[in-house]
């Protein structure tokens, strides 16, 4: 079997973590049980470009139970869990991913996954789809799936300018993905990453959250719960107002730069914090990014204009500024929750990856009618996923009486 990983000897520890994550992914397990019986993906190669984590490993195993031949490469150079990669390889699943790989190895690995001639591709950020639409137009696929906001934005841009040549299921657009993974997953794991990198007490700190979308709202909420004083920076007036009415201070990036202790970017945009902001920050300010790419912070300028730099802890680098201040950067400005922690907990990836597994099935079942467009999974799938998750959380779901159904579908009854 062809693969490229850091160290096959790490397999045992990786297998333990995969098993632990699997115990908390009950919705995916339900799908796996059906997949084992029905084998809806029989014979299809699935090339997945996802964060190589214990949760992703469980998705790979579910796809294999469904009859697919999964191949895995990384969707970020710094998010690979080498022990998980080793465990998957030991279990017969080809993986091309090494934590800390450089950009050229990263793309070599994407190409290696595509060399397996996949019928379906899965992305987190649309890097694989981009290669599929540029260097590897030789590969014909049934369709692709996309996990994250930034990837969906890139794919919609491809659709808008006529570049898109395959059907894409935007998994991020499913309610049981973005309302939970982006909010609760990013909210918790981002702070987990910052705490692991710095071990600072968040209580009493001014935490600046740049971007108040699904992710930013979750981060702000969790930081608030830990006793931080939350400041939000937003460009969208409605979201900024929503932040203000949630009790957070809302400021321009320029004003926030002067008072923040920790800055967290979650915009999906580029250079939302740059030299004009770094120049105003306090000595010891910490920068962390949890948006998809490492361009949310203008790191090239920070590196160029600093007079010295050193690693002060694992995943925490310190930069000397010309005026003597020090600025700290977590996880190289890459996704801090995956670079400095373990990414989202399995409990929430359960729903995201159930949607991924069902999206693969959706592409196979509907392959004759799908066009090169962006699709969202039917809302019945959201209801199904949410119901199973709720059941496992011990919740009960109320049902409408026939009389209530009539009332809600009629117009006659008023004041
Ligand atoms: N860390 C993770 O594990 C993880 C998980 C899910 C999504 N993401 C990524 O996080 C990013 C945000 O995702 P989301 O779902 O919250 O997106 P979203 O579109 O819901 O929210 C982004 C917000 O950022 C705001 N914004 C854009 N430019 C800005 C600027 N210059 N200053 C201030 N605000 C600005 C937008 O107005 C918007 O409200 C994306 O890149 C997404 O792919 C990361």
CSV table of C-alpha atoms and ligand atoms in Angstrom, one decimal:
chain,number,residue,atom,x,y,z
A,1,UNK,CA,0.0,0.0,0.0
A,2,UNK,CA,1.2,3.5,-0.9
A,3,UNK,CA,1.3,6.1,1.9
A,4,UNK,CA,3.4,8.8,3.4
A,5,UNK,CA,3.2,9.4,7.2
A,6,UNK,CA,5.6,10.5,9.9
A,7,UNK,CA,6.0,7.3,12.0
A,8,UNK,CA,4.2,4.0,11.6
A,9,UNK,CA,5.2,3.1,15.2
A,10,UNK,CA,2.7,5.6,16.6
A,11,UNK,CA,-0.2,3.4,15.5
A,12,UNK,CA,-1.1,1.9,18.9
A,13,UNK,CA,-1.7,5.2,20.6
A,14,UNK,CA,-3.6,6.5,17.5
A,15,UNK,CA,-5.9,3.5,17.5
A,16,UNK,CA,-6.7,4.1,21.2
A,17,UNK,CA,-7.6,7.7,20.5
A,18,UNK,CA,-9.7,6.7,17.4
A,19,UNK,CA,-11.6,4.2,19.5
A,20,UNK,CA,-12.3,6.8,22.3
A,21,UNK,CA,-13.5,9.4,19.7
A,22,UNK,CA,-15.7,6.7,18.2
A,23,UNK,CA,-17.5,6.1,21.5
A,24,UNK,CA,-18.7,9.7,21.4
A,25,UNK,CA,-19.9,9.6,17.8
A,26,UNK,CA,-23.1,7.8,18.2
A,27,UNK,CA,-24.9,9.3,15.2
A,28,UNK,CA,-22.1,8.3,12.9
A,29,UNK,CA,-22.3,4.8,14.4
A,30,UNK,CA,-26.0,4.6,13.5
A,31,UNK,CA,-25.1,5.4,9.9
A,32,UNK,CA,-22.2,2.9,10.0
A,33,UNK,CA,-24.5,0.1,11.0
A,34,UNK,CA,-26.8,0.8,8.1
A,35,UNK,CA,-23.7,1.2,5.8
A,36,UNK,CA,-22.4,-2.2,6.8
A,37,UNK,CA,-25.7,-3.8,5.7
A,38,UNK,CA,-26.5,-1.7,2.6
A,39,UNK,CA,-22.9,-0.9,1.3
A,40,UNK,CA,-24.1,2.2,-0.6
A,41,UNK,CA,-20.6,3.3,-1.6
A,42,UNK,CA,-19.5,-0.1,-2.9
A,43,UNK,CA,-16.4,0.1,-5.0
A,44,UNK,CA,-16.1,3.9,-5.0
A,45,UNK,CA,-12.7,5.5,-4.1
A,46,UNK,CA,-13.2,8.5,-1.8
A,47,UNK,CA,-10.3,10.9,-1.6
A,48,UNK,CA,-10.7,13.0,1.5
A,49,UNK,CA,-8.6,16.1,2.2
A,50,UNK,CA,-9.6,16.7,5.8
A,51,UNK,CA,-7.8,17.4,9.1
A,52,UNK,CA,-6.2,14.1,10.0
A,53,UNK,CA,-7.7,13.7,13.5
A,54,UNK,CA,-9.3,10.8,15.5
A,55,UNK,CA,-12.7,12.0,14.5
A,56,UNK,CA,-11.8,12.0,10.8
A,57,UNK,CA,-10.5,8.5,11.2
A,58,UNK,CA,-13.9,7.4,12.3
A,59,UNK,CA,-15.4,8.9,9.2
A,60,UNK,CA,-12.9,7.0,7.1
A,61,UNK,CA,-13.9,3.8,8.8
A,62,UNK,CA,-17.6,4.6,8.3
A,63,UNK,CA,-17.0,5.1,4.6
A,64,UNK,CA,-15.1,1.8,4.4
A,65,UNK,CA,-18.0,0.1,6.1
A,66,UNK,CA,-20.2,1.6,3.4
A,67,UNK,CA,-18.1,-0.2,0.7
A,68,UNK,CA,-15.8,2.8,-0.2
A,69,UNK,CA,-12.1,2.7,-0.5
A,70,UNK,CA,-11.1,5.8,1.5
A,71,UNK,CA,-7.8,7.7,0.9
A,72,UNK,CA,-6.8,10.5,3.3
A,73,UNK,CA,-4.6,13.6,3.0
A,74,UNK,CA,-4.4,16.6,5.2
A,75,UNK,CA,-6.4,19.8,4.8
A,76,UNK,CA,-3.9,21.8,6.8
A,77,UNK,CA,-0.1,21.4,7.2
A,78,UNK,CA,-0.2,21.7,11.0
A,79,UNK,CA,-3.4,19.8,11.9
A,80,UNK,CA,-2.3,16.2,11.3
A,81,UNK,CA,-2.3,13.9,14.3
A,82,UNK,CA,0.6,11.6,13.3
A,83,UNK,CA,-0.5,8.8,15.6
A,84,UNK,CA,-3.9,8.7,13.9
A,85,UNK,CA,-2.3,8.7,10.5
A,86,UNK,CA,-0.2,5.7,11.6
A,87,UNK,CA,-3.2,3.8,13.0
A,88,UNK,CA,-5.2,4.3,9.8
A,89,UNK,CA,-2.3,3.0,7.7
A,90,UNK,CA,-2.0,0.0,10.0
A,91,UNK,CA,-5.7,-0.6,9.4
A,92,UNK,CA,-5.1,-0.6,5.6
A,93,UNK,CA,-6.3,3.0,4.8
A,94,UNK,CA,-3.7,5.0,2.7
A,95,UNK,CA,-2.8,8.3,4.4
A,96,UNK,CA,-0.7,11.1,3.0
A,97,UNK,CA,-0.1,13.5,5.8
A,98,UNK,CA,2.7,14.6,8.1
A,99,UNK,CA,2.3,17.2,10.8
A,100,UNK,CA,4.3,20.3,10.0
A,101,UNK,CA,4.7,19.4,6.3
A,102,UNK,CA,5.8,22.2,4.0
A,103,UNK,CA,3.5,23.6,1.3
A,104,UNK,CA,5.1,21.5,-1.4
A,105,UNK,CA,4.7,18.3,0.5
A,106,UNK,CA,1.1,19.3,1.3
A,107,UNK,CA,0.3,19.6,-2.4
A,108,UNK,CA,2.3,16.5,-3.2
A,109,UNK,CA,0.0,14.6,-0.8
A,110,UNK,CA,-3.1,16.0,-2.4
A,111,UNK,CA,-1.9,14.8,-5.7
A,112,UNK,CA,-1.0,11.4,-4.3
A,113,UNK,CA,-4.6,11.1,-3.1
A,114,UNK,CA,-5.9,12.1,-6.5
A,115,UNK,CA,-3.6,9.5,-8.1
A,116,UNK,CA,-6.0,6.9,-6.7
A,117,UNK,CA,-8.6,8.2,-9.3
A,118,UNK,CA,-11.4,9.0,-6.8
A,119,UNK,CA,-15.1,8.9,-7.6
A,120,UNK,CA,-15.8,11.2,-4.8
A,121,UNK,CA,-13.6,13.9,-3.1
A,122,UNK,CA,-14.1,15.5,0.3
A,123,UNK,CA,-12.6,18.8,1.2
A,124,UNK,CA,-12.1,21.1,4.2
A,125,UNK,CA,-11.2,24.4,2.6
A,126,UNK,CA,-11.4,23.4,-1.1
A,127,UNK,CA,-7.7,22.9,-1.7
A,128,UNK,CA,-8.3,19.5,-3.2
A,129,UNK,CA,-11.2,20.8,-5.4
A,130,UNK,CA,-8.9,23.6,-6.5
A,131,UNK,CA,-6.3,21.1,-7.7
A,132,UNK,CA,-9.1,19.2,-9.4
A,133,UNK,CA,-10.0,22.3,-11.3
A,134,UNK,CA,-6.5,23.3,-12.2
A,135,UNK,CA,-3.6,20.8,-12.4
A,136,UNK,CA,-5.7,17.6,-12.3
A,137,UNK,CA,-8.5,18.2,-14.7
A,138,UNK,CA,-7.7,14.6,-15.9
A,139,UNK,CA,-9.7,13.2,-12.9
A,140,UNK,CA,-13.4,12.7,-13.4
A,141,UNK,CA,-15.5,12.5,-10.2
A,142,UNK,CA,-19.1,11.9,-9.4
A,143,UNK,CA,-18.9,14.9,-7.1
A,144,UNK,CA,-17.3,16.6,-4.1
A,145,UNK,CA,-18.3,17.5,-0.6
A,146,UNK,CA,-17.1,20.6,1.4
A,147,UNK,CA,-16.8,20.8,5.1
A,148,UNK,CA,-16.1,24.5,6.0
A,149,UNK,CA,-17.4,28.1,5.4
A,150,UNK,CA,-14.2,29.2,3.6
A,151,UNK,CA,-14.3,26.2,1.2
A,152,UNK,CA,-18.0,26.8,0.4
A,153,UNK,CA,-17.2,30.5,-0.3
A,154,UNK,CA,-14.4,29.4,-2.7
A,155,UNK,CA,-16.6,26.8,-4.5
A,156,UNK,CA,-19.4,29.3,-4.9
A,157,UNK,CA,-16.9,31.7,-6.5
A,158,UNK,CA,-16.0,28.9,-8.9
A,159,UNK,CA,-19.7,28.3,-9.7
A,160,UNK,CA,-20.2,32.0,-10.2
A,161,UNK,CA,-17.4,32.4,-12.8
A,162,UNK,CA,-18.3,29.1,-14.5
A,163,UNK,CA,-15.2,27.2,-13.4
A,164,UNK,CA,-17.0,24.6,-11.3
A,165,UNK,CA,-17.2,21.3,-13.2
A,166,UNK,CA,-18.5,18.9,-10.6
A,167,UNK,CA,-21.5,18.8,-8.2
A,168,UNK,CA,-20.6,19.8,-4.7
A,169,UNK,CA,-22.5,19.1,-1.5
A,170,UNK,CA,-21.9,22.0,0.9
A,171,UNK,CA,-21.9,20.1,4.1
A,172,UNK,CA,-21.2,23.3,6.0
A,173,UNK,CA,-24.6,24.6,5.0
A,174,UNK,CA,-26.4,21.8,6.8
A,175,UNK,CA,-27.9,23.2,10.0
A,176,UNK,CA,-26.6,20.2,12.0
A,177,UNK,CA,-23.1,21.2,10.8
A,178,UNK,CA,-22.6,24.9,11.1
A,179,UNK,CA,-24.9,25.6,14.0
A,180,UNK,CA,-23.1,23.1,16.1
A,181,UNK,CA,-19.5,22.5,14.8
A,182,UNK,CA,-18.8,26.1,14.0
A,183,UNK,CA,-20.4,27.4,17.1
A,184,UNK,CA,-19.9,24.9,19.9
A,185,UNK,CA,-16.9,23.1,18.4
A,186,UNK,CA,-14.9,26.2,17.4
A,187,UNK,CA,-16.0,28.0,20.5
A,188,UNK,CA,-14.6,25.3,22.9
A,189,UNK,CA,-11.6,24.0,20.9
A,190,UNK,CA,-10.3,27.5,20.0
A,191,UNK,CA,-10.0,28.4,23.7
A,192,UNK,CA,-8.6,24.9,24.4
A,193,UNK,CA,-5.8,25.6,21.8
A,194,UNK,CA,-5.0,29.0,23.3
A,195,UNK,CA,-4.9,27.6,26.8
A,196,UNK,CA,-2.7,24.7,25.8
A,197,UNK,CA,-0.3,27.0,23.9
A,198,UNK,CA,-0.1,29.7,26.7
A,199,UNK,CA,-1.6,28.3,29.9
A,200,UNK,CA,-2.9,31.7,30.7
A,201,UNK,CA,-6.0,32.3,32.8
A,202,UNK,CA,-8.7,33.8,30.6
A,203,UNK,CA,-10.7,35.2,33.4
A,204,UNK,CA,-10.2,39.0,33.6
A,205,UNK,CA,-8.5,39.2,30.2
A,206,UNK,CA,-9.7,41.4,27.4
A,207,UNK,CA,-10.4,38.9,24.6
A,208,UNK,CA,-10.9,40.4,21.2
A,209,UNK,CA,-12.9,38.2,18.8
A,210,UNK,CA,-12.6,39.4,15.2
A,211,UNK,CA,-15.6,38.1,13.2
A,212,UNK,CA,-19.0,37.4,14.9
A,213,UNK,CA,-20.3,34.6,12.6
A,214,UNK,CA,-21.1,31.1,13.6
A,215,UNK,CA,-17.6,30.5,14.9
A,216,UNK,CA,-17.0,34.0,16.4
A,217,UNK,CA,-20.3,33.8,18.3
A,218,UNK,CA,-19.2,30.5,19.8
A,219,UNK,CA,-15.8,31.7,20.8
A,220,UNK,CA,-17.2,34.9,22.3
A,221,UNK,CA,-19.8,33.0,24.3
A,222,UNK,CA,-17.2,30.5,25.7
A,223,UNK,CA,-14.7,33.2,26.5
A,224,UNK,CA,-17.4,35.1,28.3
A,225,UNK,CA,-18.3,32.0,30.3
A,226,UNK,CA,-14.7,31.7,31.4
A,227,UNK,CA,-14.8,35.2,32.9
A,228,UNK,CA,-13.0,37.1,30.1
A,229,UNK,CA,-14.2,40.6,29.0
A,230,UNK,CA,-15.2,40.1,25.4
A,231,UNK,CA,-14.7,42.7,22.7
A,232,UNK,CA,-16.1,42.0,19.2
A,233,UNK,CA,-14.8,43.4,15.9
A,234,UNK,CA,-17.3,43.0,13.0
A,235,UNK,CA,-17.9,44.6,9.6
A,236,UNK,CA,-21.5,43.4,9.3
A,237,UNK,CA,-23.8,45.9,11.1
A,238,UNK,CA,-26.5,43.3,12.0
A,239,UNK,CA,-23.9,40.9,13.4
A,240,UNK,CA,-22.1,43.8,15.2
A,241,UNK,CA,-25.4,44.9,16.8
A,242,UNK,CA,-26.2,41.3,17.8
A,243,UNK,CA,-22.8,41.2,19.5
A,244,UNK,CA,-23.6,44.4,21.3
A,245,UNK,CA,-27.0,43.1,22.5
A,246,UNK,CA,-25.3,39.9,23.6
A,247,UNK,CA,-23.5,42.1,26.1
A,248,UNK,CA,-20.1,42.4,24.4
A,249,UNK,CA,-18.2,45.6,23.7
A,250,UNK,CA,-18.1,46.2,19.9
A,251,UNK,CA,-15.1,48.2,18.6
A,252,UNK,CA,-13.1,48.9,15.5
A,253,UNK,CA,-10.0,46.8,15.1
A,254,UNK,CA,-8.0,49.9,15.7
A,255,UNK,CA,-9.6,50.7,19.1
A,256,UNK,CA,-9.6,47.0,20.1
A,257,UNK,CA,-5.9,46.7,19.3
A,258,UNK,CA,-5.1,49.1,22.1
A,259,UNK,CA,-6.9,47.3,24.9
A,260,UNK,CA,-6.9,43.6,23.9
A,261,UNK,CA,-4.9,40.9,25.8
A,262,UNK,CA,-5.8,38.1,23.4
A,263,UNK,CA,-6.9,38.4,19.8
A,264,UNK,CA,-8.8,35.7,18.0
A,265,UNK,CA,-9.6,35.9,14.3
A,266,UNK,CA,-12.5,33.9,12.9
A,267,UNK,CA,-13.5,35.8,9.8
A,268,UNK,CA,-12.5,33.7,6.7
A,269,UNK,CA,-11.0,37.0,5.5
A,270,UNK,CA,-7.4,38.1,5.0
A,271,UNK,CA,-5.2,40.5,7.0
A,272,UNK,CA,-8.0,41.5,9.4
A,273,UNK,CA,-5.3,42.3,11.9
A,274,UNK,CA,-2.1,43.9,10.4
A,275,UNK,CA,0.8,46.1,11.2
A,276,UNK,CA,-1.3,49.2,11.9
A,277,UNK,CA,-3.0,47.0,14.7
A,278,UNK,CA,0.1,45.1,15.8
A,279,UNK,CA,1.8,48.5,16.3
A,280,UNK,CA,-0.8,49.6,18.9
A,281,UNK,CA,-1.0,46.3,20.9
A,282,UNK,CA,0.1,46.0,24.5
A,283,UNK,CA,3.4,44.3,25.4
A,284,UNK,CA,2.6,40.5,25.7
A,285,UNK,CA,-0.5,40.5,23.5
A,286,UNK,CA,-1.3,37.1,22.1
A,287,UNK,CA,-2.5,36.5,18.6
A,288,UNK,CA,-4.4,33.4,17.6
A,289,UNK,CA,-6.3,32.5,14.4
A,290,UNK,CA,-9.2,30.0,14.2
A,291,UNK,CA,-10.3,30.9,10.7
A,292,UNK,CA,-9.5,28.5,7.9
A,293,UNK,CA,-6.3,29.9,6.4
A,294,UNK,CA,-3.3,31.5,8.1
A,295,UNK,CA,-3.8,34.8,6.2
A,296,UNK,CA,-6.2,36.4,8.7
A,297,UNK,CA,-3.2,37.9,10.4
A,298,UNK,CA,-0.6,39.7,8.3
A,299,UNK,CA,2.2,37.5,9.5
A,300,UNK,CA,4.6,38.3,6.6
A,301,UNK,CA,4.7,41.9,7.9
A,302,UNK,CA,4.9,40.9,11.5
A,303,UNK,CA,7.9,38.6,10.7
A,304,UNK,CA,9.6,41.2,8.5
A,305,UNK,CA,9.2,44.1,11.0
A,306,UNK,CA,10.1,42.3,14.2
A,307,UNK,CA,13.7,42.6,15.4
A,308,UNK,CA,13.9,39.1,16.9
A,309,UNK,CA,11.8,36.0,17.5
A,310,UNK,CA,11.9,32.9,19.7
A,311,UNK,CA,9.8,29.9,20.6
A,312,UNK,CA,8.7,30.5,24.2
A,313,UNK,CA,6.5,27.4,24.5
A,314,UNK,CA,5.2,24.7,22.2
A,315,UNK,CA,3.0,26.4,19.7
A,316,UNK,CA,3.8,29.9,21.1
A,317,UNK,CA,6.3,32.1,19.3
A,318,UNK,CA,7.4,35.6,20.6
A,319,UNK,CA,8.2,38.5,18.3
A,320,UNK,CA,10.3,41.5,19.4
A,321,UNK,CA,8.9,44.8,18.1
A,322,UNK,CA,11.3,47.7,17.3
A,323,UNK,CA,9.9,49.7,20.3
A,324,UNK,CA,10.6,46.9,22.8
A,325,UNK,CA,7.1,45.4,23.0
A,326,UNK,CA,6.6,41.7,22.5
A,327,UNK,CA,3.8,40.1,20.6
A,328,UNK,CA,3.0,36.4,20.9
A,329,UNK,CA,1.7,34.1,18.1
A,330,UNK,CA,-0.1,30.8,18.7
A,331,UNK,CA,0.2,27.8,16.4
A,332,UNK,CA,2.0,29.8,13.6
A,333,UNK,CA,-1.2,31.6,12.9
A,334,UNK,CA,-2.8,28.4,11.6
A,335,UNK,CA,-6.1,27.1,13.0
A,336,UNK,CA,-5.2,27.3,16.7
A,337,UNK,CA,-7.7,24.6,17.8
A,338,UNK,CA,-6.1,22.0,15.5
A,339,UNK,CA,-2.5,23.3,15.7
A,340,UNK,CA,-2.3,23.6,19.5
A,341,UNK,CA,-5.1,21.3,20.6
A,342,UNK,CA,-7.0,18.4,19.1
A,343,UNK,CA,-9.6,20.2,17.1
A,344,UNK,CA,-13.3,19.9,17.9
A,345,UNK,CA,-14.4,17.2,20.3
A,346,UNK,CA,-15.8,14.0,18.8
A,347,UNK,CA,-19.3,14.8,20.3
A,348,UNK,CA,-19.7,17.6,17.7
A,349,UNK,CA,-17.7,16.2,14.8
A,350,UNK,CA,-20.2,13.3,15.1
A,351,UNK,CA,-22.8,15.4,13.4
A,352,UNK,CA,-20.5,17.1,10.9
A,353,UNK,CA,-19.1,13.7,9.8
A,354,UNK,CA,-22.5,12.0,9.7
A,355,UNK,CA,-23.4,14.7,7.2
A,356,UNK,CA,-20.2,14.0,5.3
A,357,UNK,CA,-21.0,10.3,5.1
A,358,UNK,CA,-24.6,11.0,4.0
A,359,UNK,CA,-23.3,13.5,1.5
A,360,UNK,CA,-21.1,10.8,-0.1
A,361,UNK,CA,-24.2,8.5,-0.3
A,362,UNK,CA,-26.3,11.4,-1.7
A,363,UNK,CA,-23.7,12.0,-4.5
A,364,UNK,CA,-23.7,8.2,-5.4
A,365,UNK,CA,-27.5,7.9,-5.3
A,366,UNK,CA,-28.2,11.0,-7.3
A,367,UNK,CA,-25.2,10.9,-9.6
A,368,UNK,CA,-27.4,10.8,-12.8
A,369,UNK,CA,-29.2,14.0,-12.1
A,370,UNK,CA,-26.7,16.2,-10.4
A,371,UNK,CA,-25.2,19.2,-12.2
A,372,UNK,CA,-22.0,21.2,-11.5
A,373,UNK,CA,-23.7,23.3,-8.8
A,374,UNK,CA,-23.5,23.7,-5.0
A,375,UNK,CA,-26.1,21.5,-3.3
A,376,UNK,CA,-27.3,21.4,0.3
A,377,UNK,CA,-28.5,18.2,1.9
A,378,UNK,CA,-32.3,17.9,2.3
A,379,UNK,CA,-33.6,19.2,5.6
A,380,UNK,CA,-34.9,15.8,6.5
A,381,UNK,CA,-31.3,14.7,7.0
A,382,UNK,CA,-30.8,17.5,9.5
A,383,UNK,CA,-33.9,16.4,11.3
A,384,UNK,CA,-32.7,12.8,11.3
A,385,UNK,CA,-29.2,13.7,12.6
A,386,UNK,CA,-30.5,16.1,15.2
A,387,UNK,CA,-33.1,13.6,16.5
A,388,UNK,CA,-30.5,10.9,17.0
A,389,UNK,CA,-28.1,13.3,18.7
A,390,UNK,CA,-30.8,14.6,21.0
A,391,UNK,CA,-31.8,11.0,21.9
A,392,UNK,CA,-28.1,10.3,22.9
A,393,UNK,CA,-28.0,13.4,25.0
A,394,UNK,CA,-31.1,12.1,26.8
A,395,UNK,CA,-33.5,14.8,25.4
A,396,UNK,CA,-37.1,14.2,24.6
A,397,UNK,CA,-38.7,15.7,21.5
A,398,UNK,CA,-42.3,17.0,21.6
A,399,UNK,CA,-44.6,16.2,18.7
A,400,UNK,CA,-47.4,18.2,17.2
A,401,UNK,CA,-51.0,17.1,17.9
A,402,UNK,CA,-53.2,16.7,14.7
A,403,UNK,CA,-55.1,19.8,15.8
A,404,UNK,CA,-51.9,21.8,16.0
A,405,UNK,CA,-50.8,20.6,12.6
A,406,UNK,CA,-54.1,21.8,11.1
A,407,UNK,CA,-53.8,25.2,12.9
A,408,UNK,CA,-50.2,25.7,11.6
A,409,UNK,CA,-51.2,24.9,8.0
A,410,UNK,CA,-54.4,27.0,8.0
A,411,UNK,CA,-55.1,30.7,7.9
A,412,UNK,CA,-58.7,30.9,9.1
A,413,UNK,CA,-58.2,31.2,12.9
A,414,UNK,CA,-57.1,34.7,14.0
A,415,UNK,CA,-57.9,37.1,16.8
B,1,LIG,N1,-11.3,26.5,13.6
B,1,LIG,C1,-12.2,25.6,13.1
B,1,LIG,O1,-12.1,24.4,13.4
B,1,LIG,C2,-13.2,26.1,12.2
B,1,LIG,C3,-14.5,25.5,12.1
B,1,LIG,C4,-15.5,25.9,11.3
B,1,LIG,C5,-15.2,27.0,10.4
B,1,LIG,N2,-13.9,27.6,10.5
B,1,LIG,C6,-13.5,28.7,9.6
B,1,LIG,O2,-13.7,29.9,10.4
B,1,LIG,C7,-14.0,31.0,9.5
B,1,LIG,C8,-15.3,31.7,10.0
B,1,LIG,O3,-16.4,30.7,9.8
B,1,LIG,P1,-17.9,31.1,10.1
B,1,LIG,O4,-18.7,29.9,9.8
B,1,LIG,O5,-18.0,31.8,11.4
B,1,LIG,O6,-18.1,32.3,9.0
B,1,LIG,P2,-19.2,33.4,8.9
B,1,LIG,O7,-19.2,33.8,7.5
B,1,LIG,O8,-20.5,32.9,9.6
B,1,LIG,O9,-18.6,34.6,9.8
B,1,LIG,C9,-17.5,35.3,9.5
B,1,LIG,C10,-17.7,36.7,10.0
B,1,LIG,O10,-16.5,37.5,9.9
B,1,LIG,C11,-16.9,38.8,9.5
B,1,LIG,N3,-15.8,39.5,8.9
B,1,LIG,C12,-15.3,39.4,7.6
B,1,LIG,N4,-14.3,40.3,7.4
B,1,LIG,C13,-14.1,40.9,8.6
B,1,LIG,C14,-13.2,41.9,9.1
B,1,LIG,N5,-12.2,42.4,8.3
B,1,LIG,N6,-13.3,42.4,10.3
B,1,LIG,C15,-14.2,41.9,11.2
B,1,LIG,N7,-15.1,40.9,10.8
B,1,LIG,C16,-15.1,40.5,9.5
B,1,LIG,C17,-18.1,38.6,8.6
B,1,LIG,O11,-18.9,39.8,8.5
B,1,LIG,C18,-18.8,37.5,9.3
B,1,LIG,O12,-19.8,37.9,10.2
B,1,LIG,C19,-14.0,30.4,8.1
B,1,LIG,O13,-12.7,30.5,7.6
B,1,LIG,C20,-14.3,29.0,8.4
B,1,LIG,O14,-13.9,28.1,7.3
B,1,LIG,C21,-13.0,27.2,11.3
